[in-house]
Short mmCIF file of C-alpha atoms in Angstrom, two decimals:
data_model
loop_
_atom_site.label_atom_id
_atom_site.label_comp_id
_atom_site.label_asym_id
_atom_site.label_seq_id
_atom_site.Cartn_x
_atom_site.Cartn_y
_atom_site.Cartn_z
CA MET A 493 34.32 16.27 1.81
CA GLY A 494 31.58 13.73 1.43
CA SER A 495 33.72 11.59 -0.84
CA SER A 496 35.81 10.45 2.12
CA TYR A 497 32.84 8.34 3.18
CA GLY A 498 32.88 6.50 -0.11
CA LYS A 499 30.59 6.88 -3.08
CA LYS A 500 27.99 4.48 -1.79
CA LYS A 501 27.12 6.40 1.36
CA PRO A 502 25.42 9.66 0.50
CA ILE A 503 25.76 11.13 3.98
CA TRP A 504 25.67 14.77 2.95
CA LYS A 505 22.71 14.28 0.69
CA MET A 506 20.93 12.56 3.55
CA ILE A 507 21.71 15.39 5.94
CA ILE A 508 20.57 18.13 3.53
CA MET A 509 17.36 16.31 2.64
CA GLY A 510 16.82 15.51 6.33
CA VAL A 511 17.15 19.16 7.32
CA ILE A 512 14.70 20.21 4.59
CA SER A 513 12.26 17.48 5.68
CA ILE A 514 12.46 18.58 9.30
CA ALA A 515 11.91 22.20 8.26
CA LEU A 516 8.87 21.19 6.22
CA TYR A 517 7.38 19.18 9.07
CA ALA A 518 8.15 21.89 11.62
CA THR A 519 6.38 24.47 9.45
CA LEU A 520 3.42 22.15 8.98
CA LEU A 521 3.04 21.56 12.72
CA MET A 522 3.69 25.14 13.79
CA LYS A 523 1.33 26.71 11.26
CA GLN A 524 -1.44 24.11 11.63
CA ASP A 525 -4.24 26.64 11.92
CA ILE A 526 -3.40 28.64 8.82
CA ILE A 527 -2.66 25.51 6.78
CA ASN A 528 -5.86 23.75 7.84
CA ASP A 529 -7.88 26.84 7.05
CA LEU A 530 -6.40 27.25 3.55
CA PHE A 531 -6.28 23.58 2.61
CA THR A 532 -9.89 22.79 3.48
CA ARG A 533 -11.53 25.58 1.49
CA GLY A 534 -12.26 23.15 -1.33
CA GLY A 535 -12.60 24.04 -5.00
CA LEU A 536 -9.33 25.15 -6.55
CA TYR A 537 -7.69 25.11 -3.12
CA ALA A 538 -7.74 21.32 -3.57
CA PHE A 539 -4.46 21.71 -5.44
CA LEU A 540 -2.73 22.80 -2.22
CA PRO A 541 -2.76 19.40 -0.43
CA ILE A 542 -1.82 17.66 -3.69
CA VAL A 543 1.15 19.97 -4.30
CA MET A 544 2.20 19.68 -0.68
CA ALA A 545 2.10 15.88 -0.86
CA PHE A 546 4.39 15.97 -3.90
CA ILE A 547 6.84 18.35 -2.20
CA PHE A 548 6.99 16.25 0.96
CA SER A 549 7.37 13.03 -0.99
CA PHE A 550 10.25 14.49 -2.99
CA PHE A 551 12.33 15.74 -0.06
CA HIS A 552 11.33 13.20 2.56
CA GLY A 553 11.41 10.33 0.03
CA SER A 554 14.95 11.29 -0.93
CA PHE A 555 15.90 11.53 2.74
CA THR A 556 14.48 8.11 3.64
CA GLY A 557 16.09 6.52 0.58
CA ASN A 558 19.49 7.93 1.51
CA PHE A 559 18.91 7.08 5.16
CA TRP A 560 18.72 3.34 4.41
CA ARG A 561 21.71 3.59 2.07
CA VAL A 562 23.79 5.28 4.74
CA LEU A 563 22.82 2.50 7.13
CA GLY A 564 24.09 0.10 4.49
CA ILE A 565 20.71 -1.43 3.68
CA ARG A 566 20.68 -1.63 -0.09
CA ALA A 567 19.07 -3.80 -2.69
CA ALA A 568 20.53 -7.28 -3.18
CA LYS A 569 23.66 -7.17 -5.30
CA LYS A 570 22.50 -9.96 -7.55
CA LYS A 571 19.19 -8.69 -8.77
CA LYS A 572 16.47 -11.24 -9.19
CA GLU A 573 15.82 -12.19 -12.75
CA VAL A 574 12.64 -10.40 -13.61
CA LYS A 575 11.07 -10.97 -16.97
CA MET B 316 -21.41 19.77 1.67
CA HIS B 317 -20.99 22.90 3.75
CA ASP B 318 -21.66 20.90 6.90
CA VAL B 319 -19.00 18.38 6.02
CA VAL B 320 -16.48 21.15 5.47
CA LYS B 321 -17.44 22.67 8.77
CA GLU B 322 -17.00 19.33 10.46
CA ALA B 323 -13.65 18.90 8.74
CA ALA B 324 -12.50 22.31 9.90
CA ASN B 325 -12.70 21.00 13.45
CA PHE B 326 -9.74 18.74 12.90
CA ILE B 327 -8.39 16.99 15.98
CA SER B 328 -5.51 18.55 17.86
CA LEU B 329 -2.31 16.55 17.66
CA ASP B 330 -0.05 15.75 20.58
CA TRP B 331 3.28 13.91 20.43
CA MET B 332 1.70 10.59 21.34
CA ASN B 333 -0.73 10.85 18.40
CA ILE B 334 2.09 11.82 16.08
CA ALA B 335 4.29 8.90 17.19
CA TYR B 336 1.35 6.49 16.87
CA LEU B 337 0.52 7.59 13.32
CA PHE B 338 4.20 7.54 12.36
CA ILE B 339 4.62 3.93 13.50
CA VAL B 340 1.40 2.69 11.88
CA GLY B 341 2.49 4.52 8.72
CA PHE B 342 5.89 2.82 8.82
CA VAL B 343 4.46 -0.68 9.09
CA GLY B 344 1.81 0.03 6.43
CA GLY B 345 4.49 1.41 4.13
CA LEU B 346 6.73 -1.60 4.66
CA VAL B 347 4.00 -3.99 3.57
CA SER B 348 2.94 -1.76 0.63
CA GLY B 349 6.49 -1.60 -0.67
CA PHE B 350 6.63 -5.36 -0.66
CA ILE B 351 3.22 -6.60 -1.84
CA GLY B 352 2.03 -3.42 -3.60
CA SER B 353 -0.87 -2.76 -1.27
CA GLY B 354 -1.95 -2.92 2.32
CA GLY B 355 -1.97 -0.63 5.27
CA ALA B 356 -5.12 1.30 4.44
CA PHE B 357 -7.35 -1.16 6.27
CA VAL B 358 -5.46 -0.45 9.49
CA LEU B 359 -4.64 3.22 8.89
CA THR B 360 -8.22 4.39 8.48
CA PRO B 361 -9.47 2.72 11.69
CA ALA B 362 -6.28 3.86 13.45
CA MET B 363 -7.09 7.47 12.63
CA MET B 364 -10.71 7.02 13.60
CA SER B 365 -9.61 5.68 16.98
CA LEU B 366 -8.00 9.10 17.58
CA GLY B 367 -11.38 10.73 17.04
CA VAL B 368 -10.98 11.64 13.36
CA PRO B 369 -14.35 11.54 11.52
CA GLY B 370 -14.59 8.56 9.12
CA LEU B 371 -14.72 10.59 5.93
CA VAL B 372 -11.73 12.74 6.93
CA ALA B 373 -9.80 9.56 7.84
CA VAL B 374 -10.52 8.05 4.41
CA ALA B 375 -9.60 11.32 2.63
CA SER B 376 -6.37 11.78 4.59
CA ASN B 377 -5.44 8.15 4.03
CA MET B 378 -5.88 8.67 0.27
CA CYS B 379 -3.69 11.75 0.39
CA HIS B 380 -0.79 9.85 1.95
CA LYS B 381 -1.30 6.91 -0.38
CA PHE B 382 -0.48 8.48 -3.72
CA PRO B 383 2.87 10.09 -2.80
CA LYS B 384 3.82 6.90 -0.95
CA ALA B 385 2.94 4.77 -3.98
CA LEU B 386 4.89 7.15 -6.21
CA VAL B 387 8.06 6.83 -4.13
CA GLY B 388 7.64 3.04 -3.95
CA ALA B 389 7.01 2.73 -7.69
CA LEU B 390 10.10 4.82 -8.52
CA LYS B 391 12.22 2.69 -6.22
CA ARG B 392 10.99 -0.58 -7.65
CA ALA B 393 11.29 0.78 -11.20
CA LYS B 394 15.04 0.99 -10.47
CA TYR B 395 15.01 -2.77 -9.94
CA GLY B 396 13.22 -3.22 -13.27
CA GLN B 397 10.03 -4.48 -11.67
CA VAL B 398 7.47 -1.90 -12.83
CA ASP B 399 5.33 -2.23 -15.94
CA VAL B 400 4.19 1.39 -16.27
CA LYS B 401 1.83 0.72 -19.16
CA LEU B 402 0.03 -2.07 -17.31
CA GLY B 403 -0.13 0.13 -14.19
CA LEU B 404 -1.63 3.05 -16.10
CA VAL B 405 -4.19 0.96 -17.98
CA PHE B 406 -5.22 -0.63 -14.69
CA GLY B 407 -5.08 2.73 -12.90
CA VAL B 408 -7.39 4.58 -15.26
CA SER B 409 -9.96 1.78 -15.30
CA ALA B 410 -9.59 1.50 -11.52
CA GLU B 411 -10.46 5.18 -11.20
CA ALA B 412 -13.77 4.45 -12.97
CA GLY B 413 -14.26 1.50 -10.63
CA VAL B 414 -13.72 3.73 -7.61
CA LEU B 415 -16.44 6.14 -8.77
CA PHE B 416 -18.87 3.28 -9.41
CA GLY B 417 -17.99 1.59 -6.10
CA ALA B 418 -18.52 4.84 -4.20
CA HIS B 419 -21.90 5.22 -5.89
CA ILE B 420 -22.95 1.72 -4.78
CA GLN B 421 -21.78 2.50 -1.24
CA GLU B 422 -23.84 5.67 -1.26
CA SER B 423 -26.98 3.83 -2.44
CA ILE B 424 -26.57 1.15 0.23
CA ARG B 425 -26.06 3.76 2.92
CA LYS B 426 -29.22 5.58 1.81
CA ALA B 427 -31.27 2.39 1.83
CA PHE B 428 -29.91 0.60 4.90
CA GLY B 429 -28.00 3.22 6.90
CA ASP B 430 -24.47 3.02 8.27
CA ALA B 431 -24.87 -0.50 9.64
CA GLY B 432 -26.03 -1.71 6.21
CA SER B 433 -23.04 -0.12 4.55
CA ASN B 434 -20.68 -1.58 7.15
CA LEU B 435 -22.21 -5.00 6.67
CA TYR B 436 -21.72 -4.72 2.90
CA VAL B 437 -18.06 -3.76 3.40
CA SER B 438 -17.45 -6.63 5.83
CA LEU B 439 -19.18 -9.17 3.60
CA ALA B 440 -17.13 -7.99 0.63
CA PHE B 441 -13.98 -8.40 2.77
CA VAL B 442 -14.90 -11.92 3.86
CA VAL B 443 -16.10 -13.22 0.48
CA ILE B 444 -13.35 -11.71 -1.68
CA LEU B 445 -10.49 -12.30 0.74
CA GLY B 446 -11.83 -15.79 1.40
CA ILE B 447 -11.71 -16.74 -2.27
CA VAL B 448 -8.63 -14.82 -3.43
CA GLY B 449 -6.66 -15.21 -0.19
CA THR B 450 -7.15 -18.99 -0.07
CA PHE B 451 -6.14 -19.25 -3.71
CA VAL B 452 -2.96 -17.15 -3.30
CA LEU B 453 -1.93 -18.89 -0.10
CA ARG B 454 -2.57 -22.36 -1.53
CA ASP B 455 -0.48 -21.50 -4.57
CA ALA B 456 2.40 -20.25 -2.38
CA LEU B 457 2.25 -23.34 -0.15
CA LYS B 458 2.17 -25.63 -3.18
CA ILE B 459 5.36 -24.03 -4.51
CA TYR B 460 7.03 -24.44 -1.10
CA ARG B 461 5.96 -28.08 -0.82
CA ASN B 462 7.28 -28.87 -4.28
CA GLY B 463 10.56 -27.35 -3.18
CA ASN B 464 11.03 -25.53 -6.46
CA THR B 465 10.91 -21.99 -5.05
CA SER B 466 13.81 -20.91 -7.24
CA GLU B 467 12.17 -22.03 -10.43
CA GLU B 468 10.66 -19.52 -12.74
CA GLU B 469 7.01 -18.87 -12.01
CA LYS B 470 4.64 -20.89 -14.09
CA VAL B 471 2.05 -19.04 -16.14
CA THR B 472 -1.42 -20.31 -15.29
CA ARG B 473 -3.63 -22.03 -17.81
CA LEU B 474 -6.11 -19.17 -17.54
CA SER B 475 -3.49 -16.57 -18.40
CA LYS B 476 -2.24 -18.67 -21.31
CA TRP B 477 -5.80 -18.65 -22.63
CA VAL B 478 -6.16 -14.88 -22.04
CA GLN B 479 -2.88 -14.25 -23.88
CA SER B 480 -4.01 -16.44 -26.78
CA ILE B 481 -7.18 -14.49 -27.47
CA ASN B 482 -6.74 -12.03 -30.31
CA ILE B 483 -9.35 -9.29 -30.62
CA PRO B 484 -8.19 -6.92 -33.38
CA GLY B 485 -7.96 -3.26 -32.42
CA THR B 486 -7.79 -3.96 -28.67
CA MET B 487 -4.42 -5.70 -28.39
CA VAL B 488 -1.72 -4.01 -26.30
CA TYR B 489 1.81 -5.27 -25.62
CA PHE B 490 2.77 -5.38 -21.92
CA LYS B 491 6.40 -5.94 -21.05
CA SER B 492 5.60 -7.71 -17.77
CA LEU B 493 3.67 -10.35 -19.70
CA ASN B 494 6.00 -10.31 -22.68
CA ALA B 495 2.83 -10.75 -24.68
CA LYS B 496 -0.06 -8.86 -26.19
CA VAL B 497 -3.32 -8.91 -24.29
CA SER B 498 -6.66 -7.40 -25.22
CA VAL B 499 -7.64 -4.39 -23.10
CA LEU B 500 -11.08 -5.99 -22.97
CA PHE B 501 -9.50 -8.20 -20.29
CA THR B 502 -7.43 -5.60 -18.45
CA ILE B 503 -10.13 -2.91 -18.20
CA PRO B 504 -12.68 -5.01 -16.25
CA LEU B 505 -9.89 -6.24 -13.94
CA GLY B 506 -8.81 -2.65 -13.29
CA PHE B 507 -12.43 -1.67 -12.75
CA ALA B 508 -12.85 -4.46 -10.19
CA THR B 509 -9.66 -3.29 -8.45
CA GLY B 510 -11.10 0.22 -8.17
CA MET B 511 -14.45 -1.04 -6.95
CA LEU B 512 -12.74 -3.04 -4.24
CA ALA B 513 -10.62 -0.03 -3.31
CA ALA B 514 -13.79 2.03 -2.91
CA THR B 515 -15.34 -0.71 -0.79
CA ILE B 516 -12.58 -2.05 1.46
CA ALA B 517 -9.83 0.52 0.76
CA VAL B 518 -7.39 -2.10 -0.55
CA GLY B 519 -7.79 -2.60 -4.29
CA GLY B 520 -4.47 -4.41 -4.55
CA PHE B 521 -6.02 -7.55 -3.13
CA ILE B 522 -7.77 -7.95 -6.49
CA GLY B 523 -5.27 -6.06 -8.64
CA VAL B 524 -2.13 -8.06 -7.84
CA PRO B 525 -3.63 -11.58 -7.98
CA SER B 526 -5.48 -10.75 -11.21
CA MET B 527 -2.25 -9.53 -12.84
CA ILE B 528 -0.53 -12.75 -11.73
CA TYR B 529 -3.17 -15.40 -12.31
CA VAL B 530 -5.38 -13.93 -15.05
CA LEU B 531 -2.86 -12.00 -17.14
CA GLY B 532 0.26 -14.01 -16.35
CA ALA B 533 2.55 -11.35 -14.84
CA PRO B 534 5.41 -12.45 -12.54
CA SER B 535 4.50 -11.71 -8.91
CA LEU B 536 7.33 -9.21 -8.37
CA MET B 537 6.22 -7.20 -11.39
CA ALA B 538 2.54 -7.43 -10.46
CA SER B 539 3.12 -6.11 -6.95
CA ALA B 540 5.38 -3.33 -8.27
CA SER B 541 2.96 -2.29 -11.02
CA GLU B 542 0.15 -2.18 -8.46
CA LEU B 543 1.97 0.80 -6.93
CA VAL B 544 1.36 2.69 -10.20
CA VAL B 545 -2.33 1.77 -9.94
CA ALA B 546 -2.38 2.98 -6.31
CA PHE B 547 -0.76 6.25 -7.37
CA VAL B 548 -3.35 6.94 -10.09
CA MET B 549 -6.27 5.95 -7.84
CA GLY B 550 -4.88 7.85 -4.86
CA LEU B 551 -4.23 11.03 -6.83
CA GLY B 552 -7.75 11.09 -8.30
CA GLY B 553 -9.34 10.21 -4.96
CA SER B 554 -7.35 12.77 -2.99
CA PHE B 555 -8.29 15.53 -5.39
CA LYS B 556 -11.96 14.59 -5.19
CA TYR B 557 -11.91 14.69 -1.39
CA ALA B 558 -9.77 17.84 -1.28
CA MET B 559 -12.33 19.63 -3.49
CA ASN B 560 -14.71 19.18 -0.56
CA GLY B 561 -12.10 20.26 1.96
CA LEU B 562 -11.94 16.88 3.67
CA VAL B 563 -8.19 16.20 3.67
CA ASP B 564 -6.44 16.74 6.98
CA ILE B 565 -3.01 17.37 5.51
CA ARG B 566 -1.29 17.09 8.90
CA LEU B 567 -2.49 13.52 9.37
CA ALA B 568 -1.66 12.62 5.77
CA MET B 569 1.88 14.00 6.00
CA ILE B 570 2.65 12.44 9.39
CA ILE B 571 1.60 9.02 8.13
CA LEU B 572 3.62 9.72 5.01
CA ALA B 573 6.67 10.46 7.18
CA GLY B 574 6.58 6.93 8.56
CA SER B 575 5.44 5.19 5.43
CA LEU B 576 8.23 6.58 3.24
CA PHE B 577 10.76 4.91 5.54
CA GLY B 578 8.70 1.72 5.31
CA ILE B 579 8.07 1.66 1.58
CA GLN B 580 11.76 2.09 0.76
CA LEU B 581 12.63 -0.81 3.03
CA GLY B 582 9.81 -2.98 1.64
CA ALA B 583 10.98 -2.29 -1.91
CA ILE B 584 14.56 -3.22 -0.97
CA GLY B 585 13.13 -6.38 0.62
CA THR B 586 11.74 -7.60 -2.73
CA THR B 587 15.28 -7.87 -4.13
CA TYR B 588 16.26 -10.34 -1.41
CA VAL B 589 13.39 -12.79 -1.69
CA LYS B 590 12.15 -15.39 -4.08
CA PRO B 591 8.97 -14.33 -5.91
CA VAL B 592 6.90 -16.88 -3.99
CA MET B 593 7.49 -14.82 -0.84
CA VAL B 594 5.32 -11.99 -2.20
CA LYS B 595 2.47 -14.47 -2.66
CA MET B 596 3.08 -15.88 0.81
CA VAL B 597 2.96 -12.50 2.59
CA MET B 598 -0.05 -11.42 0.59
CA GLY B 599 -1.94 -14.65 1.25
CA VAL B 600 -1.18 -14.60 4.98
CA ILE B 601 -2.29 -10.98 5.38
CA MET B 602 -5.47 -11.56 3.38
CA ILE B 603 -6.53 -14.55 5.45
CA ILE B 604 -5.84 -12.85 8.80
CA VAL B 605 -7.72 -9.72 7.73
CA LEU B 606 -10.61 -11.91 6.62
CA PHE B 607 -11.01 -13.26 10.16
CA SER B 608 -10.76 -9.79 11.58
CA ARG B 609 -13.62 -8.50 9.42
CA GLY B 610 -15.61 -11.68 9.94
CA LEU B 611 -15.75 -10.92 13.66
CA MET B 612 -17.58 -7.68 12.95
CA ILE B 613 -20.38 -9.24 10.93
CA PRO B 614 -22.51 -10.20 13.99
CA VAL B 615 -22.19 -6.60 15.24
CA TYR B 616 -23.65 -5.15 12.05
CA LEU B 617 -26.29 -7.89 11.78
CA SER B 618 -27.44 -7.02 15.28
CA GLN B 619 -27.47 -3.29 14.48
CA LEU B 620 -29.70 -4.04 11.51
CA GLY B 621 -31.99 -6.12 13.73
CA LEU B 622 -31.36 -9.27 11.71
CA ILE B 623 -30.13 -11.20 14.74
CA GLN B 624 -30.58 -10.83 18.49
CA THR B 625 -29.18 -7.55 19.80
CA LEU B 626 -25.67 -7.94 21.20
CA SER B 627 -24.73 -6.39 24.52
CA GLU B 628 -22.52 -3.31 24.56
CA GLY B 629 -19.71 -5.30 26.19
CA THR B 630 -19.77 -7.98 23.49
CA VAL B 631 -19.70 -5.34 20.74
CA LYS B 632 -16.70 -3.68 22.38
CA VAL B 633 -14.82 -6.96 22.70
CA LEU B 634 -15.55 -7.88 19.07
CA LYS B 635 -14.48 -4.44 17.83
CA ASN B 636 -11.22 -4.44 19.78
CA THR B 637 -10.37 -8.02 18.83
CA SER B 638 -11.09 -7.24 15.19
CA PHE B 639 -8.75 -4.23 15.23
CA ALA B 640 -6.05 -6.16 17.09
CA ILE B 641 -6.19 -8.97 14.52
CA MET B 642 -5.85 -6.47 11.66
CA ALA B 643 -2.84 -4.89 13.33
CA LEU B 644 -1.44 -8.39 13.85
CA ALA B 645 -1.81 -9.11 10.12
CA LEU B 646 0.37 -6.12 9.30
CA LEU B 647 2.91 -6.94 11.99
CA ILE B 648 3.24 -10.53 10.78
CA GLY B 649 3.72 -9.26 7.24
CA ALA B 650 6.33 -6.77 8.46
CA PHE B 651 8.11 -9.50 10.42
CA ILE B 652 8.30 -11.84 7.40
CA ILE B 653 9.69 -9.01 5.22
CA LEU B 654 12.29 -7.85 7.77
CA ARG B 655 13.41 -11.42 8.39
CA ALA B 656 13.79 -12.00 4.65
CA ILE B 657 15.98 -8.88 4.34
CA TRP B 658 18.05 -9.95 7.36
CA GLN B 659 18.60 -13.48 6.04
CA GLY B 660 19.28 -12.27 2.51
CA ARG B 661 21.90 -9.81 3.70
CA ARG B 662 23.56 -12.39 5.91
CA ALA B 663 23.76 -14.88 3.04
CA GLU B 664 25.21 -12.16 0.81
CA ARG B 665 27.87 -11.27 3.38
CA MET B 666 28.87 -14.92 3.75
CA VAL B 667 29.27 -15.29 -0.02
CA THR B 668 31.40 -12.12 -0.10
CA LYS B 669 33.58 -13.43 2.73
CA GLU B 670 34.05 -16.75 0.93
CA VAL B 671 35.01 -15.01 -2.28
CA ILE B 672 37.55 -12.86 -0.43
CA GLY B 673 38.86 -15.95 1.37
CA HIS B 674 39.32 -17.84 -1.90
CA GLY B 675 40.98 -14.82 -3.44
CA ARG B 676 43.64 -14.87 -0.75
CA ILE B 677 44.39 -18.55 -1.27
#
């Protein structure tokens, strides 16, 4: 289905990653109290914010990357010569 | 530490205005980071504090958005072949040591001279370092523009030629960005200085990127991209340290991240449309504007320390607001230059495509 939009516009990927990102952010904002309580206990609980940052960066990073591609904003076709 | 945790537990409540504000500041900060490898932190931390977030929590939350942002930016720019992972890691690990040392110095100054003393130290570091490095970077960029040879390959400085010529057996490492072997006895102190600056003014890249370019001889696009690896290593270590004490407000960190991931992707794309000199230009311009912004605060701290006549409350307020506005302006100008470069680059590309199609028809 997505192929009708052409290979270069990952619309479905963007939508899926967008929905996951929204779900993640909605959970974060709706469960603020519990999350704040758990994440600020210190010690080994320090892994929680780190893991969460990785999860958010994976899904949201993929969403934002696809978002710009869908808008047609991609890297220059002729890459700069980088040595 | 228990008190700090208790203070941190009273995190601010977030309304939609706060969320939108942090998102936008995050976006602009991310845009500049994606392009020059650093930047944003010096506005993000005060921006959070202006919402009533305690300073330490603002710094910790800023750190926690920085490493995932840098990771996404580094991955994106690695796709364009701009990242030297080895150089980034060597710099990153030594920068981590620099951060610890820098934090220790900060702590000693705070103990001896109080908050105003520590603020004065930070502002002086801003003014002196940005004054020297910023002038140098901007002068170099302007010189290239004046010569009109912006498309030419970047020249390796005499200093970096010398650094690359020194052979100290057992310490030589090959870096692909330099296409040469350099002794780690040079890279480690530079990374350390980057970390120290990061611990002092929150933006280590202002030392990291120019030192990779001018001391080691890396091309500016690769230096700014590899700095993102350094920021990732420093940010990860720093975030964990602060999180151990329960100081990270994950909501703030993730909201800023939401905006900055849009920005960093765009900034990274922007680097493929510009000539390398543009990175130097944006970096130099931001550094000089930020320098003036911090310079304005020096009289405030001097008066708090009783070294000059006490300033009236009104004057302090005006200086503080102007200083913050100038910092925000620095980021906005950077963002404007980057967006304009993308716009012009894309337009030029479209025109070339049209011409090619036109010729094809004839």
